[in-house]
Coordinates of C-alpha atoms in Angstrom, one line a residue:
M1 CA 10.6 -9.7 8.4
K2 CA 6.9 -8.8 8.7
I3 CA 4.8 -5.9 7.4
T4 CA 3.7 -4.0 10.5
R5 CA 1.9 -1.1 8.9
A6 CA 1.3 0.9 5.8
E7 CA 0.2 4.4 5.1
V8 CA -1.3 6.1 2.1
I9 CA -0.1 9.5 1.0
V10 CA -2.0 11.6 -1.6
C11 CA 0.7 13.7 -3.1
S12 CA -1.9 16.1 -4.6
P13 CA -5.5 15.3 -5.3
T14 CA -5.3 17.1 -8.7
R15 CA -2.0 15.3 -9.8
N16 CA -3.3 11.7 -9.9
F17 CA -0.5 10.4 -7.6
V18 CA -1.0 8.2 -4.6
T19 CA 1.9 6.7 -2.7
L20 CA 1.8 3.7 -0.4
V21 CA 4.5 3.4 2.3
V22 CA 4.9 -0.1 3.7
H23 CA 6.8 -0.5 7.0
S24 CA 8.5 -3.7 8.3
D25 CA 9.2 -4.8 11.9
Q26 CA 12.9 -4.2 11.2
G27 CA 12.5 -0.5 10.4
I28 CA 12.8 -1.0 6.6
Y29 CA 10.2 0.6 4.4
G30 CA 9.2 0.5 0.7
L31 CA 7.3 2.8 -1.5
G32 CA 4.8 2.1 -4.2
D33 CA 2.8 4.4 -6.5
A34 CA -0.7 4.0 -7.8
T35 CA -3.0 6.2 -9.9
L36 CA -6.3 6.3 -11.6
N37 CA -6.8 9.5 -13.6
G38 CA -9.3 11.7 -11.7
R39 CA -10.1 9.0 -9.2
E40 CA -7.2 9.1 -6.8
M41 CA -9.5 9.1 -3.8
A42 CA -10.9 5.8 -5.0
V43 CA -7.4 4.4 -5.1
V44 CA -6.9 5.6 -1.5
S45 CA -10.1 3.9 -0.4
Y46 CA -9.2 0.6 -2.1
L47 CA -5.7 0.7 -0.5
E48 CA -7.0 1.5 3.0
E49 CA -10.0 -0.8 3.0
H50 CA -8.6 -3.8 1.1
V51 CA -4.9 -3.8 0.5
I52 CA -3.5 -2.7 3.8
P53 CA -5.5 -5.1 5.9
C54 CA -4.5 -7.9 3.6
I55 CA -0.8 -7.3 3.7
T56 CA -0.4 -6.3 7.4
G57 CA 1.3 -9.1 9.4
R58 CA 2.6 -10.9 6.3
N59 CA 6.2 -11.8 5.6
V60 CA 7.7 -9.3 3.1
F61 CA 9.4 -12.1 1.2
D62 CA 6.2 -14.1 0.6
T63 CA 5.4 -12.1 -2.5
E64 CA 3.5 -14.9 -4.3
D65 CA 1.3 -15.5 -1.2
V66 CA 0.5 -11.8 -0.8
W67 CA -0.3 -11.5 -4.5
Q68 CA -2.9 -14.3 -4.2
Y69 CA -4.7 -12.4 -1.5
L70 CA -4.8 -9.2 -3.6

């Protein structure tokens, strides 16, 4: 099962919540939350520019391998 795409959702720019939705090639998805008080758009930028390109195409079960790239 491979990661096919991921999307970032800013729940509310003033609430400090950013959600990452990761989709697999089998239609399964997972959710993750990130925050940095007052800097949620910096989190969005980091996720979109660094994390998503790094995890796309990887096997969802290779968590140790993915972690090394992050």
